[in-house]
Short mmCIF file of N, CA and C and ligand atoms in Angstrom, two decimals:
data_model
loop_
_atom_site.label_atom_id
_atom_site.label_comp_id
_atom_site.label_asym_id
_atom_site.label_seq_id
_atom_site.Cartn_x
_atom_site.Cartn_y
_atom_site.Cartn_z
N MET A 1 7.28 -11.43 -10.20
CA MET A 1 7.44 -10.98 -8.80
C MET A 1 6.17 -10.24 -8.36
N LYS A 2 5.50 -10.76 -7.35
CA LYS A 2 4.28 -10.12 -6.84
C LYS A 2 4.54 -9.62 -5.43
N LEU A 3 4.37 -8.29 -5.28
CA LEU A 3 4.78 -7.64 -4.04
C LEU A 3 3.70 -6.70 -3.54
N VAL A 4 3.64 -6.53 -2.22
CA VAL A 4 2.88 -5.40 -1.67
C VAL A 4 3.82 -4.58 -0.80
N ILE A 5 3.54 -3.28 -0.73
CA ILE A 5 4.36 -2.41 0.11
C ILE A 5 3.44 -1.74 1.13
N LEU A 6 3.83 -1.83 2.39
CA LEU A 6 3.01 -1.32 3.49
C LEU A 6 3.81 -0.30 4.29
N GLY A 7 3.11 0.67 4.84
CA GLY A 7 3.78 1.66 5.68
C GLY A 7 2.79 2.76 6.00
N GLY A 8 3.04 3.49 7.07
CA GLY A 8 2.16 4.58 7.45
C GLY A 8 2.25 5.72 6.46
N PRO A 9 1.38 6.74 6.61
CA PRO A 9 1.44 7.89 5.71
C PRO A 9 2.77 8.61 5.87
N GLY A 10 3.46 8.85 4.76
CA GLY A 10 4.76 9.53 4.84
C GLY A 10 5.94 8.58 4.97
N ALA A 11 5.69 7.28 4.96
CA ALA A 11 6.79 6.31 5.11
C ALA A 11 7.65 6.21 3.85
N GLY A 12 7.13 6.73 2.73
CA GLY A 12 7.89 6.67 1.48
C GLY A 12 7.43 5.55 0.56
N LYS A 13 6.22 5.03 0.80
CA LYS A 13 5.69 3.94 -0.03
C LYS A 13 5.66 4.32 -1.51
N GLY A 14 5.11 5.49 -1.80
CA GLY A 14 4.95 5.91 -3.19
C GLY A 14 6.30 6.01 -3.90
N THR A 15 7.27 6.64 -3.22
CA THR A 15 8.61 6.81 -3.78
C THR A 15 9.25 5.45 -4.04
N GLN A 16 9.27 4.60 -3.02
CA GLN A 16 9.92 3.30 -3.17
C GLN A 16 9.18 2.42 -4.17
N ALA A 17 7.86 2.52 -4.19
CA ALA A 17 7.08 1.69 -5.12
C ALA A 17 7.45 2.04 -6.56
N ALA A 18 7.56 3.34 -6.86
CA ALA A 18 7.89 3.75 -8.22
C ALA A 18 9.30 3.28 -8.60
N LEU A 19 10.26 3.44 -7.67
CA LEU A 19 11.64 3.02 -7.95
C LEU A 19 11.70 1.50 -8.17
N LEU A 20 11.01 0.76 -7.31
CA LEU A 20 11.04 -0.71 -7.42
C LEU A 20 10.44 -1.20 -8.72
N CYS A 21 9.32 -0.59 -9.11
CA CYS A 21 8.65 -1.03 -10.33
C CYS A 21 9.52 -0.79 -11.55
N SER A 22 10.23 0.35 -11.59
CA SER A 22 11.06 0.55 -12.78
C SER A 22 12.26 -0.38 -12.74
N LYS A 23 12.80 -0.63 -11.55
CA LYS A 23 13.94 -1.55 -11.42
C LYS A 23 13.56 -2.99 -11.79
N LEU A 24 12.38 -3.42 -11.36
CA LEU A 24 11.98 -4.81 -11.56
C LEU A 24 11.14 -5.02 -12.83
N GLY A 25 10.75 -3.91 -13.48
CA GLY A 25 9.95 -4.02 -14.71
C GLY A 25 8.57 -4.60 -14.47
N ILE A 26 7.94 -4.19 -13.39
CA ILE A 26 6.58 -4.68 -13.11
C ILE A 26 5.63 -3.47 -12.95
N PRO A 27 4.33 -3.67 -13.25
CA PRO A 27 3.41 -2.53 -13.12
C PRO A 27 3.10 -2.18 -11.67
N LEU A 28 2.89 -0.88 -11.46
CA LEU A 28 2.55 -0.37 -10.13
C LEU A 28 1.04 -0.17 -10.05
N VAL A 29 0.46 -0.69 -8.97
CA VAL A 29 -0.95 -0.43 -8.70
C VAL A 29 -1.02 0.28 -7.36
N SER A 30 -1.21 1.59 -7.41
CA SER A 30 -1.26 2.39 -6.19
C SER A 30 -2.70 2.81 -5.95
N THR A 31 -3.35 2.21 -4.95
CA THR A 31 -4.78 2.50 -4.75
C THR A 31 -5.00 3.97 -4.41
N GLY A 32 -4.09 4.57 -3.61
CA GLY A 32 -4.25 5.98 -3.25
C GLY A 32 -4.17 6.88 -4.49
N GLU A 33 -3.16 6.63 -5.35
CA GLU A 33 -3.01 7.42 -6.58
C GLU A 33 -4.23 7.26 -7.48
N ILE A 34 -4.66 6.01 -7.63
CA ILE A 34 -5.80 5.74 -8.51
C ILE A 34 -7.06 6.44 -7.97
N LEU A 35 -7.25 6.36 -6.65
CA LEU A 35 -8.44 7.02 -6.08
C LEU A 35 -8.38 8.52 -6.30
N ARG A 36 -7.19 9.11 -6.13
CA ARG A 36 -7.09 10.57 -6.35
C ARG A 36 -7.41 10.93 -7.81
N GLU A 37 -6.96 10.09 -8.75
CA GLU A 37 -7.28 10.35 -10.16
C GLU A 37 -8.78 10.18 -10.44
N GLU A 38 -9.36 9.13 -9.85
CA GLU A 38 -10.79 8.87 -10.08
C GLU A 38 -11.64 9.99 -9.47
N ILE A 39 -11.18 10.53 -8.34
CA ILE A 39 -11.91 11.64 -7.71
C ILE A 39 -11.83 12.87 -8.60
N ALA A 40 -10.62 13.15 -9.10
CA ALA A 40 -10.45 14.32 -9.97
C ALA A 40 -11.34 14.20 -11.21
N ALA A 41 -11.48 12.98 -11.74
CA ALA A 41 -12.28 12.76 -12.94
C ALA A 41 -13.76 12.55 -12.62
N GLN A 42 -14.10 12.52 -11.32
CA GLN A 42 -15.49 12.31 -10.87
C GLN A 42 -16.15 11.08 -11.52
N THR A 43 -15.41 9.98 -11.56
CA THR A 43 -15.98 8.72 -12.03
C THR A 43 -16.87 8.14 -10.91
N ASP A 44 -17.56 7.02 -11.19
CA ASP A 44 -18.39 6.39 -10.15
C ASP A 44 -17.55 6.03 -8.94
N LEU A 45 -16.37 5.41 -9.20
CA LEU A 45 -15.49 5.03 -8.09
C LEU A 45 -15.04 6.28 -7.33
N GLY A 46 -14.66 7.32 -8.08
CA GLY A 46 -14.21 8.57 -7.47
C GLY A 46 -15.27 9.18 -6.57
N LYS A 47 -16.50 9.19 -7.04
CA LYS A 47 -17.59 9.77 -6.24
C LYS A 47 -17.82 8.96 -4.97
N LYS A 48 -17.71 7.63 -5.09
CA LYS A 48 -17.91 6.78 -3.90
C LYS A 48 -16.81 7.01 -2.88
N ALA A 49 -15.58 7.26 -3.37
CA ALA A 49 -14.42 7.30 -2.47
C ALA A 49 -14.15 8.69 -1.88
N GLU A 50 -14.66 9.73 -2.53
CA GLU A 50 -14.24 11.09 -2.25
C GLU A 50 -14.28 11.49 -0.78
N SER A 51 -15.42 11.30 -0.13
CA SER A 51 -15.54 11.80 1.25
C SER A 51 -14.58 11.05 2.17
N TYR A 52 -14.37 9.77 1.91
CA TYR A 52 -13.46 8.98 2.76
C TYR A 52 -12.03 9.48 2.62
N VAL A 53 -11.59 9.63 1.38
CA VAL A 53 -10.20 10.04 1.13
C VAL A 53 -9.95 11.42 1.74
N GLU A 54 -10.87 12.34 1.55
CA GLU A 54 -10.69 13.70 2.08
C GLU A 54 -10.57 13.72 3.59
N GLU A 55 -11.31 12.84 4.26
CA GLU A 55 -11.30 12.82 5.73
C GLU A 55 -10.21 11.92 6.30
N GLY A 56 -9.45 11.25 5.42
CA GLY A 56 -8.41 10.34 5.90
C GLY A 56 -8.96 9.01 6.38
N GLU A 57 -10.24 8.72 6.07
CA GLU A 57 -10.84 7.44 6.45
C GLU A 57 -10.55 6.40 5.37
N LEU A 58 -10.74 5.14 5.70
CA LEU A 58 -10.55 4.10 4.69
C LEU A 58 -11.80 3.98 3.83
N VAL A 59 -11.60 3.85 2.55
CA VAL A 59 -12.70 3.56 1.63
C VAL A 59 -13.22 2.16 2.02
N PRO A 60 -14.54 1.96 2.04
CA PRO A 60 -15.06 0.66 2.49
C PRO A 60 -14.48 -0.53 1.70
N ASP A 61 -14.24 -1.61 2.43
CA ASP A 61 -13.61 -2.80 1.83
C ASP A 61 -14.27 -3.26 0.52
N PRO A 62 -15.62 -3.40 0.46
CA PRO A 62 -16.20 -3.94 -0.78
C PRO A 62 -15.84 -3.11 -2.01
N THR A 63 -15.79 -1.79 -1.87
CA THR A 63 -15.50 -0.92 -3.01
C THR A 63 -14.07 -1.16 -3.51
N ILE A 64 -13.14 -1.20 -2.56
CA ILE A 64 -11.73 -1.28 -2.94
C ILE A 64 -11.38 -2.70 -3.39
N ILE A 65 -12.01 -3.69 -2.77
CA ILE A 65 -11.75 -5.08 -3.14
C ILE A 65 -12.25 -5.35 -4.55
N SER A 66 -13.41 -4.82 -4.90
CA SER A 66 -13.91 -5.12 -6.24
C SER A 66 -13.04 -4.41 -7.29
N PHE A 67 -12.50 -3.25 -6.93
CA PHE A 67 -11.56 -2.59 -7.85
C PHE A 67 -10.32 -3.46 -8.06
N ILE A 68 -9.72 -3.95 -6.98
CA ILE A 68 -8.50 -4.77 -7.08
C ILE A 68 -8.77 -6.06 -7.86
N ARG A 69 -9.93 -6.65 -7.64
CA ARG A 69 -10.28 -7.88 -8.38
C ARG A 69 -10.26 -7.63 -9.89
N LYS A 70 -10.78 -6.48 -10.29
CA LYS A 70 -10.79 -6.17 -11.73
C LYS A 70 -9.38 -5.84 -12.23
N ARG A 71 -8.63 -5.13 -11.40
CA ARG A 71 -7.30 -4.67 -11.84
C ARG A 71 -6.32 -5.83 -12.02
N LEU A 72 -6.37 -6.81 -11.10
CA LEU A 72 -5.35 -7.88 -11.12
C LEU A 72 -5.66 -8.99 -12.12
N VAL A 73 -6.69 -8.81 -12.93
CA VAL A 73 -6.87 -9.77 -14.03
C VAL A 73 -6.57 -9.10 -15.38
N GLN A 74 -6.11 -7.86 -15.36
CA GLN A 74 -5.71 -7.21 -16.61
C GLN A 74 -4.42 -7.86 -17.12
N PRO A 75 -4.28 -7.94 -18.46
CA PRO A 75 -3.15 -8.67 -19.04
C PRO A 75 -1.77 -8.18 -18.59
N ASP A 76 -1.61 -6.89 -18.30
CA ASP A 76 -0.27 -6.38 -17.95
C ASP A 76 0.22 -6.91 -16.61
N THR A 77 -0.66 -7.54 -15.83
CA THR A 77 -0.25 -8.00 -14.50
C THR A 77 0.24 -9.45 -14.48
N ALA A 78 0.26 -10.08 -15.66
CA ALA A 78 0.56 -11.51 -15.70
C ALA A 78 1.92 -11.86 -15.07
N LYS A 79 2.96 -11.06 -15.35
CA LYS A 79 4.27 -11.49 -14.84
C LYS A 79 4.63 -10.89 -13.48
N GLY A 80 3.79 -10.05 -12.98
CA GLY A 80 4.03 -9.50 -11.65
C GLY A 80 3.40 -8.15 -11.47
N TRP A 81 3.46 -7.67 -10.24
CA TRP A 81 2.93 -6.34 -9.91
C TRP A 81 3.42 -5.95 -8.53
N LEU A 82 3.25 -4.67 -8.26
CA LEU A 82 3.50 -4.18 -6.92
C LEU A 82 2.27 -3.38 -6.48
N LEU A 83 1.69 -3.77 -5.37
CA LEU A 83 0.55 -3.04 -4.82
C LEU A 83 1.03 -2.06 -3.76
N ASP A 84 0.71 -0.79 -3.98
CA ASP A 84 1.06 0.26 -3.02
C ASP A 84 -0.24 0.75 -2.37
N GLY A 85 -0.37 0.52 -1.07
CA GLY A 85 -1.57 1.00 -0.37
C GLY A 85 -2.68 -0.03 -0.26
N TYR A 86 -2.41 -1.23 -0.73
CA TYR A 86 -3.36 -2.33 -0.62
C TYR A 86 -2.56 -3.60 -0.31
N PRO A 87 -2.93 -4.43 0.65
CA PRO A 87 -4.09 -4.32 1.53
C PRO A 87 -3.83 -3.39 2.72
N ARG A 88 -4.91 -2.86 3.27
CA ARG A 88 -4.82 -1.98 4.43
C ARG A 88 -5.57 -2.54 5.62
N THR A 89 -6.35 -3.57 5.42
CA THR A 89 -7.10 -4.20 6.53
C THR A 89 -6.88 -5.71 6.42
N ALA A 90 -7.13 -6.40 7.55
CA ALA A 90 -6.98 -7.87 7.55
C ALA A 90 -7.91 -8.48 6.51
N PHE A 91 -9.10 -7.92 6.40
CA PHE A 91 -10.07 -8.44 5.44
C PHE A 91 -9.53 -8.32 4.01
N GLN A 92 -8.94 -7.18 3.70
CA GLN A 92 -8.35 -6.99 2.36
C GLN A 92 -7.21 -7.97 2.12
N ALA A 93 -6.40 -8.23 3.16
CA ALA A 93 -5.27 -9.16 3.01
C ALA A 93 -5.79 -10.57 2.71
N GLU A 94 -6.84 -10.98 3.42
CA GLU A 94 -7.40 -12.31 3.17
C GLU A 94 -8.02 -12.38 1.78
N GLU A 95 -8.73 -11.33 1.41
CA GLU A 95 -9.34 -11.29 0.09
C GLU A 95 -8.30 -11.38 -1.02
N LEU A 96 -7.15 -10.73 -0.80
CA LEU A 96 -6.09 -10.79 -1.80
C LEU A 96 -5.60 -12.23 -1.94
N ASP A 97 -5.44 -12.92 -0.81
CA ASP A 97 -5.01 -14.32 -0.90
C ASP A 97 -6.05 -15.20 -1.58
N PHE A 98 -7.34 -14.95 -1.29
CA PHE A 98 -8.40 -15.72 -1.98
C PHE A 98 -8.30 -15.50 -3.49
N LEU A 99 -8.16 -14.24 -3.87
CA LEU A 99 -8.09 -13.91 -5.29
C LEU A 99 -6.88 -14.59 -5.94
N LEU A 100 -5.72 -14.51 -5.27
CA LEU A 100 -4.51 -15.10 -5.84
C LEU A 100 -4.65 -16.62 -5.94
N ASP A 101 -5.29 -17.24 -4.96
CA ASP A 101 -5.56 -18.68 -5.04
C ASP A 101 -6.37 -19.00 -6.28
N GLU A 102 -7.42 -18.21 -6.48
CA GLU A 102 -8.28 -18.42 -7.66
C GLU A 102 -7.48 -18.30 -8.95
N LEU A 103 -6.54 -17.37 -8.96
CA LEU A 103 -5.75 -17.11 -10.18
C LEU A 103 -4.53 -18.03 -10.28
N GLY A 104 -4.31 -18.85 -9.25
CA GLY A 104 -3.13 -19.73 -9.23
C GLY A 104 -1.84 -18.95 -9.08
N GLN A 105 -1.91 -17.83 -8.36
CA GLN A 105 -0.72 -16.99 -8.16
C GLN A 105 -0.36 -16.93 -6.69
N ARG A 106 0.80 -16.35 -6.41
CA ARG A 106 1.23 -16.27 -5.03
C ARG A 106 1.95 -14.95 -4.79
N LEU A 107 1.64 -14.35 -3.63
CA LEU A 107 2.35 -13.13 -3.25
C LEU A 107 3.73 -13.51 -2.75
N ARG A 108 4.78 -12.80 -3.23
CA ARG A 108 6.13 -13.15 -2.78
C ARG A 108 6.47 -12.46 -1.45
N TRP A 109 6.37 -11.12 -1.44
CA TRP A 109 6.75 -10.39 -0.24
C TRP A 109 5.76 -9.28 0.11
N ALA A 110 5.58 -9.08 1.41
CA ALA A 110 4.96 -7.87 1.92
C ALA A 110 6.10 -7.05 2.52
N ILE A 111 6.39 -5.92 1.89
CA ILE A 111 7.50 -5.07 2.33
C ILE A 111 6.94 -4.02 3.28
N TYR A 112 7.43 -4.00 4.50
CA TYR A 112 6.94 -3.03 5.49
C TYR A 112 7.98 -1.95 5.72
N LEU A 113 7.65 -0.72 5.34
CA LEU A 113 8.54 0.43 5.58
C LEU A 113 8.25 0.96 6.97
N LYS A 114 9.18 0.70 7.89
CA LYS A 114 8.94 1.00 9.29
C LYS A 114 9.51 2.36 9.69
N LEU A 115 8.68 3.18 10.33
CA LEU A 115 9.10 4.49 10.83
C LEU A 115 8.27 4.85 12.05
N PRO A 116 8.85 5.55 13.03
CA PRO A 116 8.05 5.97 14.19
C PRO A 116 6.95 6.97 13.78
N ASP A 117 5.85 6.95 14.53
CA ASP A 117 4.71 7.84 14.22
C ASP A 117 5.13 9.30 14.11
N SER A 118 6.05 9.73 15.00
CA SER A 118 6.42 11.16 15.00
C SER A 118 7.09 11.54 13.68
N VAL A 119 7.87 10.61 13.11
CA VAL A 119 8.54 10.90 11.84
C VAL A 119 7.52 10.87 10.69
N LEU A 120 6.55 9.97 10.77
CA LEU A 120 5.50 9.93 9.74
C LEU A 120 4.79 11.29 9.68
N MET A 121 4.42 11.78 10.86
CA MET A 121 3.71 13.07 10.94
C MET A 121 4.56 14.18 10.33
N GLU A 122 5.82 14.25 10.76
CA GLU A 122 6.72 15.31 10.29
C GLU A 122 6.85 15.27 8.76
N ARG A 123 7.01 14.06 8.22
CA ARG A 123 7.19 13.96 6.77
C ARG A 123 5.94 14.40 6.01
N CYS A 124 4.76 14.01 6.51
CA CYS A 124 3.53 14.42 5.81
C CYS A 124 3.36 15.93 5.85
N LEU A 125 3.66 16.53 7.00
CA LEU A 125 3.48 17.98 7.12
C LEU A 125 4.49 18.74 6.27
N ASN A 126 5.61 18.10 5.96
CA ASN A 126 6.63 18.76 5.13
C ASN A 126 6.51 18.42 3.65
N ARG A 127 5.53 17.58 3.28
CA ARG A 127 5.39 17.19 1.88
C ARG A 127 4.98 18.38 1.04
N GLN A 128 5.53 18.42 -0.17
CA GLN A 128 5.31 19.60 -1.02
C GLN A 128 4.15 19.45 -2.00
N ASP A 129 3.52 18.27 -2.07
CA ASP A 129 2.56 18.09 -3.18
C ASP A 129 1.14 18.56 -2.85
N GLY A 130 0.97 19.20 -1.69
CA GLY A 130 -0.30 19.86 -1.42
C GLY A 130 -1.52 18.96 -1.34
N ARG A 131 -1.34 17.75 -0.81
CA ARG A 131 -2.49 16.85 -0.69
C ARG A 131 -3.44 17.35 0.38
N LEU A 132 -4.74 17.29 0.05
CA LEU A 132 -5.76 17.77 1.01
C LEU A 132 -5.73 16.98 2.31
N ASP A 133 -5.32 15.69 2.21
CA ASP A 133 -5.35 14.86 3.42
C ASP A 133 -4.02 14.91 4.19
N ASP A 134 -3.16 15.88 3.88
CA ASP A 134 -1.92 16.05 4.64
C ASP A 134 -2.04 17.15 5.72
N ARG A 135 -3.27 17.54 6.07
CA ARG A 135 -3.44 18.46 7.22
C ARG A 135 -3.26 17.68 8.52
N GLU A 136 -2.76 18.39 9.55
CA GLU A 136 -2.32 17.68 10.76
C GLU A 136 -3.36 16.72 11.36
N GLU A 137 -4.60 17.17 11.52
CA GLU A 137 -5.58 16.29 12.19
C GLU A 137 -5.94 15.11 11.31
N ILE A 138 -5.90 15.31 10.00
CA ILE A 138 -6.21 14.21 9.07
C ILE A 138 -5.04 13.22 9.06
N VAL A 139 -3.81 13.73 9.08
CA VAL A 139 -2.65 12.83 9.11
C VAL A 139 -2.70 11.99 10.39
N GLN A 140 -3.05 12.63 11.52
CA GLN A 140 -3.14 11.87 12.77
C GLN A 140 -4.15 10.74 12.65
N ARG A 141 -5.28 11.02 12.01
CA ARG A 141 -6.30 9.98 11.81
C ARG A 141 -5.75 8.85 10.94
N ARG A 142 -4.99 9.21 9.90
CA ARG A 142 -4.43 8.19 9.01
C ARG A 142 -3.39 7.34 9.74
N ILE A 143 -2.60 8.00 10.62
CA ILE A 143 -1.62 7.23 11.40
C ILE A 143 -2.36 6.28 12.36
N ASP A 144 -3.41 6.78 13.01
CA ASP A 144 -4.18 5.93 13.93
C ASP A 144 -4.78 4.73 13.19
N LEU A 145 -5.34 5.00 12.01
CA LEU A 145 -5.93 3.91 11.23
C LEU A 145 -4.86 2.91 10.81
N PHE A 146 -3.69 3.42 10.46
CA PHE A 146 -2.60 2.52 10.09
C PHE A 146 -2.27 1.59 11.27
N ASN A 147 -2.15 2.18 12.46
CA ASN A 147 -1.82 1.37 13.63
C ASN A 147 -2.92 0.37 13.98
N ASP A 148 -4.18 0.83 13.88
CA ASP A 148 -5.30 -0.04 14.29
C ASP A 148 -5.63 -1.10 13.25
N ARG A 149 -5.61 -0.72 11.97
CA ARG A 149 -6.15 -1.61 10.93
C ARG A 149 -5.06 -2.31 10.12
N THR A 150 -3.92 -1.64 9.91
CA THR A 150 -2.92 -2.21 8.99
C THR A 150 -1.82 -2.96 9.73
N ILE A 151 -1.37 -2.44 10.89
CA ILE A 151 -0.33 -3.14 11.65
C ILE A 151 -0.69 -4.62 11.90
N PRO A 152 -1.96 -4.94 12.22
CA PRO A 152 -2.27 -6.37 12.43
C PRO A 152 -1.98 -7.26 11.23
N ILE A 153 -1.99 -6.69 10.03
CA ILE A 153 -1.69 -7.50 8.83
C ILE A 153 -0.25 -8.00 8.84
N LEU A 154 0.64 -7.23 9.51
CA LEU A 154 2.06 -7.61 9.49
C LEU A 154 2.24 -9.01 10.08
N GLU A 155 1.48 -9.28 11.12
CA GLU A 155 1.55 -10.60 11.76
C GLU A 155 1.07 -11.69 10.80
N TYR A 156 0.02 -11.36 10.08
CA TYR A 156 -0.54 -12.30 9.08
C TYR A 156 0.54 -12.70 8.07
N TYR A 157 1.29 -11.71 7.58
CA TYR A 157 2.34 -12.00 6.60
C TYR A 157 3.57 -12.64 7.25
N ASP A 158 3.88 -12.21 8.46
CA ASP A 158 5.04 -12.78 9.15
C ASP A 158 4.83 -14.28 9.37
N TYR A 159 3.64 -14.64 9.79
CA TYR A 159 3.29 -16.02 10.04
C TYR A 159 3.44 -16.88 8.78
N ARG A 160 3.22 -16.24 7.64
CA ARG A 160 3.35 -16.96 6.36
C ARG A 160 4.73 -16.78 5.72
N ASP A 161 5.69 -16.27 6.51
CA ASP A 161 7.07 -16.06 6.03
C ASP A 161 7.17 -15.17 4.81
N ARG A 162 6.32 -14.16 4.76
CA ARG A 162 6.34 -13.28 3.61
C ARG A 162 6.60 -11.82 3.99
N LEU A 163 6.97 -11.60 5.27
CA LEU A 163 7.16 -10.22 5.71
C LEU A 163 8.62 -9.81 5.61
N LEU A 164 8.84 -8.64 4.98
CA LEU A 164 10.18 -8.08 4.88
C LEU A 164 10.11 -6.70 5.53
N THR A 165 10.71 -6.56 6.71
CA THR A 165 10.65 -5.28 7.43
C THR A 165 11.90 -4.46 7.12
N ILE A 166 11.68 -3.22 6.70
CA ILE A 166 12.78 -2.35 6.28
C ILE A 166 12.76 -1.08 7.12
N ASP A 167 13.92 -0.68 7.63
CA ASP A 167 14.03 0.59 8.33
C ASP A 167 13.98 1.71 7.28
N ALA A 168 12.90 2.51 7.33
CA ALA A 168 12.67 3.49 6.27
C ALA A 168 13.22 4.88 6.60
N ALA A 169 14.09 4.96 7.62
CA ALA A 169 14.56 6.28 8.06
C ALA A 169 15.64 6.87 7.15
N GLY A 170 16.35 6.04 6.42
CA GLY A 170 17.50 6.52 5.64
C GLY A 170 17.08 7.21 4.35
N PRO A 171 18.07 7.66 3.55
CA PRO A 171 17.76 8.27 2.26
C PRO A 171 17.16 7.24 1.30
N PRO A 172 16.34 7.71 0.34
CA PRO A 172 15.60 6.81 -0.55
C PRO A 172 16.47 5.76 -1.24
N ASP A 173 17.70 6.14 -1.69
CA ASP A 173 18.50 5.15 -2.43
C ASP A 173 18.97 4.03 -1.51
N ARG A 174 19.23 4.36 -0.23
CA ARG A 174 19.66 3.31 0.69
C ARG A 174 18.49 2.37 1.04
N VAL A 175 17.30 2.97 1.22
CA VAL A 175 16.11 2.15 1.50
C VAL A 175 15.86 1.21 0.31
N LEU A 176 15.98 1.76 -0.90
CA LEU A 176 15.76 0.94 -2.10
C LEU A 176 16.73 -0.25 -2.14
N GLN A 177 18.01 0.01 -1.86
CA GLN A 177 19.01 -1.07 -1.87
C GLN A 177 18.64 -2.17 -0.88
N GLU A 178 18.19 -1.72 0.29
CA GLU A 178 17.83 -2.70 1.32
C GLU A 178 16.64 -3.56 0.88
N ILE A 179 15.67 -2.91 0.23
CA ILE A 179 14.51 -3.66 -0.26
C ILE A 179 14.94 -4.65 -1.33
N LEU A 180 15.76 -4.17 -2.28
CA LEU A 180 16.17 -5.04 -3.39
C LEU A 180 16.93 -6.25 -2.88
N GLN A 181 17.80 -6.03 -1.88
CA GLN A 181 18.53 -7.16 -1.31
C GLN A 181 17.60 -8.16 -0.64
N GLY A 182 16.56 -7.61 -0.02
CA GLY A 182 15.59 -8.47 0.68
C GLY A 182 14.72 -9.26 -0.27
N VAL A 183 14.23 -8.61 -1.34
CA VAL A 183 13.30 -9.32 -2.23
C VAL A 183 14.03 -10.31 -3.13
N ASP A 184 15.26 -9.96 -3.48
CA ASP A 184 16.01 -10.83 -4.39
C ASP A 184 17.50 -10.58 -4.18
N PRO A 185 18.15 -11.37 -3.31
CA PRO A 185 19.53 -11.09 -2.96
C PRO A 185 20.44 -10.94 -4.19
N ALA A 186 20.14 -11.61 -5.28
CA ALA A 186 20.98 -11.52 -6.48
C ALA A 186 20.95 -10.11 -7.08
N LYS A 187 19.85 -9.38 -6.84
CA LYS A 187 19.71 -8.03 -7.42
C LYS A 187 20.25 -6.93 -6.52
N GLY A 188 20.59 -7.27 -5.27
CA GLY A 188 20.89 -6.22 -4.30
C GLY A 188 22.18 -5.48 -4.52
P1 AMP B 1 -2.42 6.67 0.22
O1 AMP B 1 -2.06 7.45 -1.00
O2 AMP B 1 -1.99 5.24 0.15
O3 AMP B 1 -1.98 7.35 1.49
O4 AMP B 1 -4.02 6.64 0.27
C1 AMP B 1 -4.77 7.83 0.36
C2 AMP B 1 -6.20 7.52 0.80
O5 AMP B 1 -6.84 6.65 -0.13
C3 AMP B 1 -6.32 6.79 2.14
O6 AMP B 1 -6.27 7.68 3.24
C4 AMP B 1 -7.70 6.15 1.99
O7 AMP B 1 -8.72 7.11 2.16
C5 AMP B 1 -7.71 5.73 0.53
N1 AMP B 1 -7.20 4.36 0.32
C6 AMP B 1 -6.10 4.00 -0.40
N2 AMP B 1 -5.93 2.67 -0.40
C7 AMP B 1 -6.96 2.16 0.32
C8 AMP B 1 -7.34 0.83 0.70
N3 AMP B 1 -6.62 -0.24 0.33
N4 AMP B 1 -8.45 0.68 1.45
C9 AMP B 1 -9.19 1.75 1.83
N5 AMP B 1 -8.88 3.02 1.53
C10 AMP B 1 -7.78 3.24 0.78
#
């Protein structure tokens, strides 16, 4: 099962991604989490990404695409994966399809966790994990970027019959059930 999960900041992508991966037994590739770890460790990737992540800007496509290209050929990804936070731009979505074509693989679903902007903002401001990019003006920038750069991808996936839109307003266990029913009705 090959999945991507999309949603604005605070939509619950990280929470749902972790729950789904343990339920489905597939590895999680969360670009945001990985970037935060690489920044903390001051690796080459971390140093390249740091200023973008802190300001709520997108890390440039070539940097993130080359990371994903390396990650999705690791042996643990053979039977499936879930990408959290990738793709975020139309270019990244196309690149993912090119890569999967090369590997003879296919993306099953793009899961979109849908929430109004005002709720996204409220959730980020109430988050307890102290992320530097959860300050109000930075969250607003991330919401704007989501609307400008990521929302257009939804059409790309919808056109290819791979879009699963989920109302993300409910409690996490209800959202999870809805996703599971959507990705595989037998598991719901
Ligand atoms: P997230 O944890 O998904 O909210 O991501 C946190 C930050 O990491 C974002 O605000 C971006 O700066 C960066 N980031 C994560 N994924 C990507 C991506 N696919 N493309 C560009 N930047 C990304």
